[in-house]
Short mmCIF file of N, CA and C in Angstrom, two decimals:
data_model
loop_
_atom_site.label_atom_id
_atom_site.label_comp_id
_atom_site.label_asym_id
_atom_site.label_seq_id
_atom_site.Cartn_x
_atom_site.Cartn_y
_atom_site.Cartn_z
N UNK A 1 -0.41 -11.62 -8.79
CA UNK A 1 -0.07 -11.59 -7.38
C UNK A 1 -1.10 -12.35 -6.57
N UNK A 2 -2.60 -12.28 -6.99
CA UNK A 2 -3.24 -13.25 -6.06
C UNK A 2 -3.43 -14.57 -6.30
N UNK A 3 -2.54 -14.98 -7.19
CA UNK A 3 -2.16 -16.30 -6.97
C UNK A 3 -1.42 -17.18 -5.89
N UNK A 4 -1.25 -16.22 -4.84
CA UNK A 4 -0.62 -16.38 -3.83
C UNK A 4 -1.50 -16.47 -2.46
N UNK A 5 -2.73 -15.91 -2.73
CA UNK A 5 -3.24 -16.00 -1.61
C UNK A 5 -3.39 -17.30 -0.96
N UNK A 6 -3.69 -17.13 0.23
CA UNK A 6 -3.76 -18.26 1.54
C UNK A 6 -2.13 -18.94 1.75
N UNK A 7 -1.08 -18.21 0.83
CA UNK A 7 0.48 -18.30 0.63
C UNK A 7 1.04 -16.81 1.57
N UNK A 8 1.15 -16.82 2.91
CA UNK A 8 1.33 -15.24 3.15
C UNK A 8 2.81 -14.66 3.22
N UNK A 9 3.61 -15.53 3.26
CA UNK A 9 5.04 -15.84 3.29
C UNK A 9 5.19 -14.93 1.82
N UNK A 10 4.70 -15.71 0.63
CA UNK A 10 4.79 -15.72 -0.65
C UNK A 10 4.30 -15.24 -1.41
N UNK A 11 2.95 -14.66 -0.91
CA UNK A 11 2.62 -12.97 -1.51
C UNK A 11 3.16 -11.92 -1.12
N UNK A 12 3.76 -12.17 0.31
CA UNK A 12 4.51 -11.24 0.89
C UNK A 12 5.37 -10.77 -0.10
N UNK A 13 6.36 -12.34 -0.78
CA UNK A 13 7.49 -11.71 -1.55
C UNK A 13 7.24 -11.61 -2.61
N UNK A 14 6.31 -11.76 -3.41
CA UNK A 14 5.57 -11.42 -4.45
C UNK A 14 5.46 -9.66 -4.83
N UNK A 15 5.02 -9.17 -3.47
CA UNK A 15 4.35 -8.07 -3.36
C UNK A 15 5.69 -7.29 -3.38
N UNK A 16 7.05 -7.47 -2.92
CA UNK A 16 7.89 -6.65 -2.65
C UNK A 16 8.88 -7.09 -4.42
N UNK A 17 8.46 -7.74 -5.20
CA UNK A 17 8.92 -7.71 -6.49
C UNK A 17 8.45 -7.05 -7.60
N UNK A 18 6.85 -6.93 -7.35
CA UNK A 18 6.35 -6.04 -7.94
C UNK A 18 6.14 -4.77 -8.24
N UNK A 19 6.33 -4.00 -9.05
CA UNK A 19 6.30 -2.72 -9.15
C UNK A 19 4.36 -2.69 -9.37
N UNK A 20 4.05 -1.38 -8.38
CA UNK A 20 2.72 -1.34 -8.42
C UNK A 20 2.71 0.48 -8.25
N UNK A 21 1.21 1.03 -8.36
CA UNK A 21 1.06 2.33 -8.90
C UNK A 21 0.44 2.73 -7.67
N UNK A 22 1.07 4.21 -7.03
CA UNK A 22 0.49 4.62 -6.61
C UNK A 22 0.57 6.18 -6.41
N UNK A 23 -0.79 6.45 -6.22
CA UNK A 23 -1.53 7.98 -7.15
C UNK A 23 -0.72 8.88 -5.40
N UNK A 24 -0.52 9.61 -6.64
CA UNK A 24 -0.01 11.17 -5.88
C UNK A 24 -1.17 12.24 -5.31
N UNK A 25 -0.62 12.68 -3.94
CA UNK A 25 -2.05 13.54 -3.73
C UNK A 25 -1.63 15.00 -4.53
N UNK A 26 -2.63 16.03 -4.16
CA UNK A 26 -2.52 17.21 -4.63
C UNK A 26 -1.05 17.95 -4.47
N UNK A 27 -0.45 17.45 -3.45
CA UNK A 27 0.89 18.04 -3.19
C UNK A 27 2.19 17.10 -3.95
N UNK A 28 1.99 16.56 -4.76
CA UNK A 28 3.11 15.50 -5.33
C UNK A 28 3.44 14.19 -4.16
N UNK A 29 2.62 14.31 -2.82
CA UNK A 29 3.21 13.37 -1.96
C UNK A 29 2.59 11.83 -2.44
N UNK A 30 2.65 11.33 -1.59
CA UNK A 30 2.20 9.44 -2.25
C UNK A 30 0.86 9.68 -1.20
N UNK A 31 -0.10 9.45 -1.63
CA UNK A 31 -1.40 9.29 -1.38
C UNK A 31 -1.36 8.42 -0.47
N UNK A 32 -2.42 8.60 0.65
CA UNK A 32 -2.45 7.96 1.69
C UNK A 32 -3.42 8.12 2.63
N UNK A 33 -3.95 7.31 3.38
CA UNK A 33 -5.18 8.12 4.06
C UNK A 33 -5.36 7.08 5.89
N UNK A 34 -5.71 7.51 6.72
CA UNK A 34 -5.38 7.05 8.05
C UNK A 34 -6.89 6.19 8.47
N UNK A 35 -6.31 5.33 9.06
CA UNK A 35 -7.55 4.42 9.61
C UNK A 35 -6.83 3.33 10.91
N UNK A 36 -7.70 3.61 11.80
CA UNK A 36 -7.13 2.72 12.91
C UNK A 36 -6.05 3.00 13.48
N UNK A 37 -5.26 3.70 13.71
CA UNK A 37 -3.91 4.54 14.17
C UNK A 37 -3.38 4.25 13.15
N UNK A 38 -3.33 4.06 11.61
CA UNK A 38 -2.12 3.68 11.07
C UNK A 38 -2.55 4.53 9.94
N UNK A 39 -1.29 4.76 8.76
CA UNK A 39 -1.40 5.68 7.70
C UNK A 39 -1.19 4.44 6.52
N UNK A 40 -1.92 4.88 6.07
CA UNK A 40 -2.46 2.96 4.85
C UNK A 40 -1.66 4.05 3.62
N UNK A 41 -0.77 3.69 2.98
CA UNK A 41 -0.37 4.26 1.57
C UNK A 41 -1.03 3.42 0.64
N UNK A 42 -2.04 3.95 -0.25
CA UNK A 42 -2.68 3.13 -1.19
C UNK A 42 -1.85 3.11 -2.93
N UNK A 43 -1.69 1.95 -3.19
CA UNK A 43 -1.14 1.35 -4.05
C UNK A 43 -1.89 0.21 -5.09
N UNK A 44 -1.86 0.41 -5.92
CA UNK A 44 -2.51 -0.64 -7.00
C UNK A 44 -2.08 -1.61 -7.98
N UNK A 45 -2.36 -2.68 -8.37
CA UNK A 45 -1.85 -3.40 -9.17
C UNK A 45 -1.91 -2.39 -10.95
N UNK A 46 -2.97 -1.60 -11.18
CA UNK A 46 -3.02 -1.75 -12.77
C UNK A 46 -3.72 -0.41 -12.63
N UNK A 47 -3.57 0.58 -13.58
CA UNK A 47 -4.66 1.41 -13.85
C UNK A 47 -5.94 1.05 -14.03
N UNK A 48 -6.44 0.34 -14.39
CA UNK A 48 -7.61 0.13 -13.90
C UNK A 48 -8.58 -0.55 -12.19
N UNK A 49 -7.50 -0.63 -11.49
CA UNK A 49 -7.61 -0.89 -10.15
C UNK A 49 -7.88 0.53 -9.64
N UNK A 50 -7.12 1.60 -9.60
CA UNK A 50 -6.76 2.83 -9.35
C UNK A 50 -7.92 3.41 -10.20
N UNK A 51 -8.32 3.28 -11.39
CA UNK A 51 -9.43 4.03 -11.77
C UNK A 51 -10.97 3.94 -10.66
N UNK A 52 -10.70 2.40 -10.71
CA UNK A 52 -11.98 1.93 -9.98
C UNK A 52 -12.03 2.73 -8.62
N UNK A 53 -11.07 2.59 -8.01
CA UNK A 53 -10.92 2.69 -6.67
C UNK A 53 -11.46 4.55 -6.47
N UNK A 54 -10.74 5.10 -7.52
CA UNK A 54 -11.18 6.87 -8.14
C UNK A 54 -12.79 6.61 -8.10
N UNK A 55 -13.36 5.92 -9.09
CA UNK A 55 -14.93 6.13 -9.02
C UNK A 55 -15.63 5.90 -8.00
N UNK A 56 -14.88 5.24 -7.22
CA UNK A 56 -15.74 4.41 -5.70
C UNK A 56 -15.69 5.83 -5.14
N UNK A 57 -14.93 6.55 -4.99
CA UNK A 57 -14.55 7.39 -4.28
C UNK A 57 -15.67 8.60 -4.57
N UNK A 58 -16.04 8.87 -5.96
CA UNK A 58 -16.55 9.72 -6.64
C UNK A 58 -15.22 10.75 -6.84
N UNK A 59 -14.37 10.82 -7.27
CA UNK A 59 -13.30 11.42 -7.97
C UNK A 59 -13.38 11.74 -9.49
N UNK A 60 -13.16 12.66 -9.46
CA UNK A 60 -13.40 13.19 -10.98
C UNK A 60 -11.91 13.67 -11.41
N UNK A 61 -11.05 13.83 -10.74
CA UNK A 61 -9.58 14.56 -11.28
C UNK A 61 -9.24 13.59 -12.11
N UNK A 62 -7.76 13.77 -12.67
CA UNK A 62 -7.23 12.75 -13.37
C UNK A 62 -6.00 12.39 -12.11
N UNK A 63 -6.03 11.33 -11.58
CA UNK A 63 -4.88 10.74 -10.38
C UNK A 63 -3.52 10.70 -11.29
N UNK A 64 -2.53 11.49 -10.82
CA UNK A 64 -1.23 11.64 -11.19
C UNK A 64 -0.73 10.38 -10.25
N UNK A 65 0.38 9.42 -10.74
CA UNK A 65 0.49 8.30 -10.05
C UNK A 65 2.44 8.19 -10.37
N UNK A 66 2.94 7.23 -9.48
CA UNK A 66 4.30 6.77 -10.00
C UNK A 66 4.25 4.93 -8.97
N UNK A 67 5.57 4.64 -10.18
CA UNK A 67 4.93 3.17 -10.42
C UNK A 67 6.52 3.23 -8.77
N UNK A 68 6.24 2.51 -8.31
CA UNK A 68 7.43 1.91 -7.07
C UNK A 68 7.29 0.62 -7.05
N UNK A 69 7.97 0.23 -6.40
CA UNK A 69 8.35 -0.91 -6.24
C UNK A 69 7.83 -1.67 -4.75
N UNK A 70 7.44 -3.05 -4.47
CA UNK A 70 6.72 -2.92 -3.31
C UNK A 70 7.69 -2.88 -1.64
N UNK A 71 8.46 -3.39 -2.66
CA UNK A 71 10.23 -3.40 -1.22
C UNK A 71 10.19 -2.52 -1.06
N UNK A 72 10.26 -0.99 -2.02
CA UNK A 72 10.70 0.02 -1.82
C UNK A 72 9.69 0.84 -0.89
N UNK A 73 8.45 0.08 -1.22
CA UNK A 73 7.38 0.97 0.09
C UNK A 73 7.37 0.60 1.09
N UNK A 74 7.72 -1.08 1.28
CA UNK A 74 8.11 -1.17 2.52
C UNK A 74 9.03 -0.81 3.63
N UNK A 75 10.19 -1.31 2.68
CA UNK A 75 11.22 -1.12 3.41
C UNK A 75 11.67 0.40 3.62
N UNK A 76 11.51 1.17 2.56
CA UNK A 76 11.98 2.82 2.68
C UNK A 76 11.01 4.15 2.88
N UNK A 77 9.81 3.89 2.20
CA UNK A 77 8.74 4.78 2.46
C UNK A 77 8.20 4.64 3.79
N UNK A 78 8.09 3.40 4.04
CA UNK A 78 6.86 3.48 5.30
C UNK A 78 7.76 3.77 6.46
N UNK A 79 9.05 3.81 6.75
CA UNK A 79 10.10 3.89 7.83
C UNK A 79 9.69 5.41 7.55
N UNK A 80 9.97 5.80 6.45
CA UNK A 80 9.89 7.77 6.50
C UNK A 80 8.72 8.17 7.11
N UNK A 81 7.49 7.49 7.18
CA UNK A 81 6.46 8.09 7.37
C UNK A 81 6.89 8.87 8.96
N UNK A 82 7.29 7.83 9.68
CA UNK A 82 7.56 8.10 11.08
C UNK A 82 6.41 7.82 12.01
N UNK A 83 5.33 7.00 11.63
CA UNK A 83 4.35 6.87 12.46
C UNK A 83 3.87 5.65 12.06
N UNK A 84 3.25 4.82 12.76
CA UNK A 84 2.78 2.92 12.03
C UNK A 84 2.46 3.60 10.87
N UNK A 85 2.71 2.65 10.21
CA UNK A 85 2.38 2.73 8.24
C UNK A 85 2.28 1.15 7.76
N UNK A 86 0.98 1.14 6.50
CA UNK A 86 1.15 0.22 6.25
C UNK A 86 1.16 0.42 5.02
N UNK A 87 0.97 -0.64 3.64
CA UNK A 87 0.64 -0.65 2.16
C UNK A 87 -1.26 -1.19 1.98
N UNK A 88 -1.86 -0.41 1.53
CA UNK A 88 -3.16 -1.05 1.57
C UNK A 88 -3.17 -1.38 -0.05
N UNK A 89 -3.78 -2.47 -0.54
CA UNK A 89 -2.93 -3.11 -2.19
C UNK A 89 -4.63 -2.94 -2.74
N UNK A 90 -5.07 -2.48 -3.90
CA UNK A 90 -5.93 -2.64 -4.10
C UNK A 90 -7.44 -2.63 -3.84
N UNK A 91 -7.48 -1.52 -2.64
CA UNK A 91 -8.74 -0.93 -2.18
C UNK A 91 -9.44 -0.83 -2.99
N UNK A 92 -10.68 -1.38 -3.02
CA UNK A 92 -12.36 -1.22 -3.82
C UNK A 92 -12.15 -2.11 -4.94
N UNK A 93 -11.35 -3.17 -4.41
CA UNK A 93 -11.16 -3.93 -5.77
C UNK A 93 -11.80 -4.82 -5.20
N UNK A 94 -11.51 -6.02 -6.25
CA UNK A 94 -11.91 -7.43 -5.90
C UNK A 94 -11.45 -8.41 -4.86
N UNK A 95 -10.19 -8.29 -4.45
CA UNK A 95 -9.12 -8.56 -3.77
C UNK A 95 -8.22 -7.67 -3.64
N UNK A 96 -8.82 -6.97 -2.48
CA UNK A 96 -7.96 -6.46 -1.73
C UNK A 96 -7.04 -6.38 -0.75
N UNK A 97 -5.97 -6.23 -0.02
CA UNK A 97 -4.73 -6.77 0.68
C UNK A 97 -4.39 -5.79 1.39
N UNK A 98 -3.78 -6.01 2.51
CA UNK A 98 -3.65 -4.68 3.40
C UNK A 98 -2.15 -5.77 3.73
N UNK A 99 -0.54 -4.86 3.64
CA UNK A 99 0.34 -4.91 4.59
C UNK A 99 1.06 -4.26 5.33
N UNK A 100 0.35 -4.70 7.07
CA UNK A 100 0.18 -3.24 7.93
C UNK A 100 1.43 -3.70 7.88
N UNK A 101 1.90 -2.85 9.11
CA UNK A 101 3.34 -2.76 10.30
C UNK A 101 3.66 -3.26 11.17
N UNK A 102 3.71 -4.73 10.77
CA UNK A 102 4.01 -5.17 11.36
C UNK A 102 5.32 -6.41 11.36
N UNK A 103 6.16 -7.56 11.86
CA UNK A 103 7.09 -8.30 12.04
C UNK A 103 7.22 -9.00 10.19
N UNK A 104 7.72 -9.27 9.94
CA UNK A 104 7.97 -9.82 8.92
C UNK A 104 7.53 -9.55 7.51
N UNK A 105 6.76 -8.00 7.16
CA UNK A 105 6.39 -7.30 6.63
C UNK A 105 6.85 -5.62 6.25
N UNK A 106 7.26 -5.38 7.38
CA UNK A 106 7.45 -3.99 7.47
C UNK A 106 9.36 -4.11 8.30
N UNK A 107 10.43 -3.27 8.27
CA UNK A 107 12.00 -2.99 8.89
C UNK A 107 11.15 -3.58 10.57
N UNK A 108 11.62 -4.12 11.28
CA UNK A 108 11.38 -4.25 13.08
C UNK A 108 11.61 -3.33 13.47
N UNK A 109 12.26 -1.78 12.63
CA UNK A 109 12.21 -0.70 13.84
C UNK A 109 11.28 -0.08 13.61
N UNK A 110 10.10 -0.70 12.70
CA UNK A 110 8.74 0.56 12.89
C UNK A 110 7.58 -0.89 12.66
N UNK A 111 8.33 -1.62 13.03
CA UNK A 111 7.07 -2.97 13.22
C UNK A 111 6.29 -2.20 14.76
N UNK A 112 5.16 -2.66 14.98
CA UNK A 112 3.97 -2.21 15.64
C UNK A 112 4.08 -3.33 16.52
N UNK A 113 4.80 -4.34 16.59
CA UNK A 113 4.30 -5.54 17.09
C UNK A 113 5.62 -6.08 18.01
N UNK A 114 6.97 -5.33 17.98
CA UNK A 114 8.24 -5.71 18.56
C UNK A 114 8.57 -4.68 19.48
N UNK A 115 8.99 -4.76 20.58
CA UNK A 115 9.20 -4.15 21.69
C UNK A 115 10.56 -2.80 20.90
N UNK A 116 10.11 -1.79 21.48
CA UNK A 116 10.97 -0.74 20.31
C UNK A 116 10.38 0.02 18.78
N UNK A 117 9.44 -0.78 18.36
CA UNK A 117 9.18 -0.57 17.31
C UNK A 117 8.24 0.85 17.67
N UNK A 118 7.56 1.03 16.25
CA UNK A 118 6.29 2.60 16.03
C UNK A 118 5.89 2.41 17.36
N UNK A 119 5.43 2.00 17.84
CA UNK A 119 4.26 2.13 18.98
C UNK A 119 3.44 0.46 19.45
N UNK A 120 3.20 0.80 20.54
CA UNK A 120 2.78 -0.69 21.27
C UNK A 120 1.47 -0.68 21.87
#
């Protein structure tokens, strides 16, 4: 996938073909954590992205995870959240990627950036 970078069009659609992993919190929900008004769902390319990202953390559990799809977080998870949402790709990695909520990334009715959308 980061063969695409400085391509944003085309990691974009990269990112929504890929099935990528992301760890479940204690309640079976999809892990996620808030920064800047927005709720970042963290997602990883590989178990070992997700391990790393566990040790950065100092995490000792074993992360229960399910693999989705990246359309599917866009387009269907992050609308459920009900509040700006974005995909944060690979936190504490090497290359890391954040796709907030915004126009050409996220449905326009919870884009952050279109009159109507999450919030302005």
């Amino acid at each position: 996938m980061h063969a695409q970078r400085g391509r944003p069009a085309a990691l974009i659609g990269e990112f929504r073909r890929t099935a990528v992993l992301v760890p479940l919190d204690e309640g079976g929900g999809l892990w996620s954590s808030e920064f800047g008004g927005v709720r970042w769902l963290h997602a990883f390319t590989d178990e070992t992205a997700l391990v790393r990202f566990a040790m950065a953390r100092g995490e000792t559990r074993d992360w229960d995870y399910r693999s989705v799809l990246g359309a599917r977080l866009l387009d269907v998870v992050v609308p459920a959240v009900g509040a700006p949402a974005g995909v944060a790709l690979d936190v504490g990695g090497e290359r890391p990627m954040l796709f907030p909520p915004v126009t050409g990334i996220v449905p326009e009715a919870v884009a952050v950036d279109v009159p109507g959308g999450e919030e302005q």
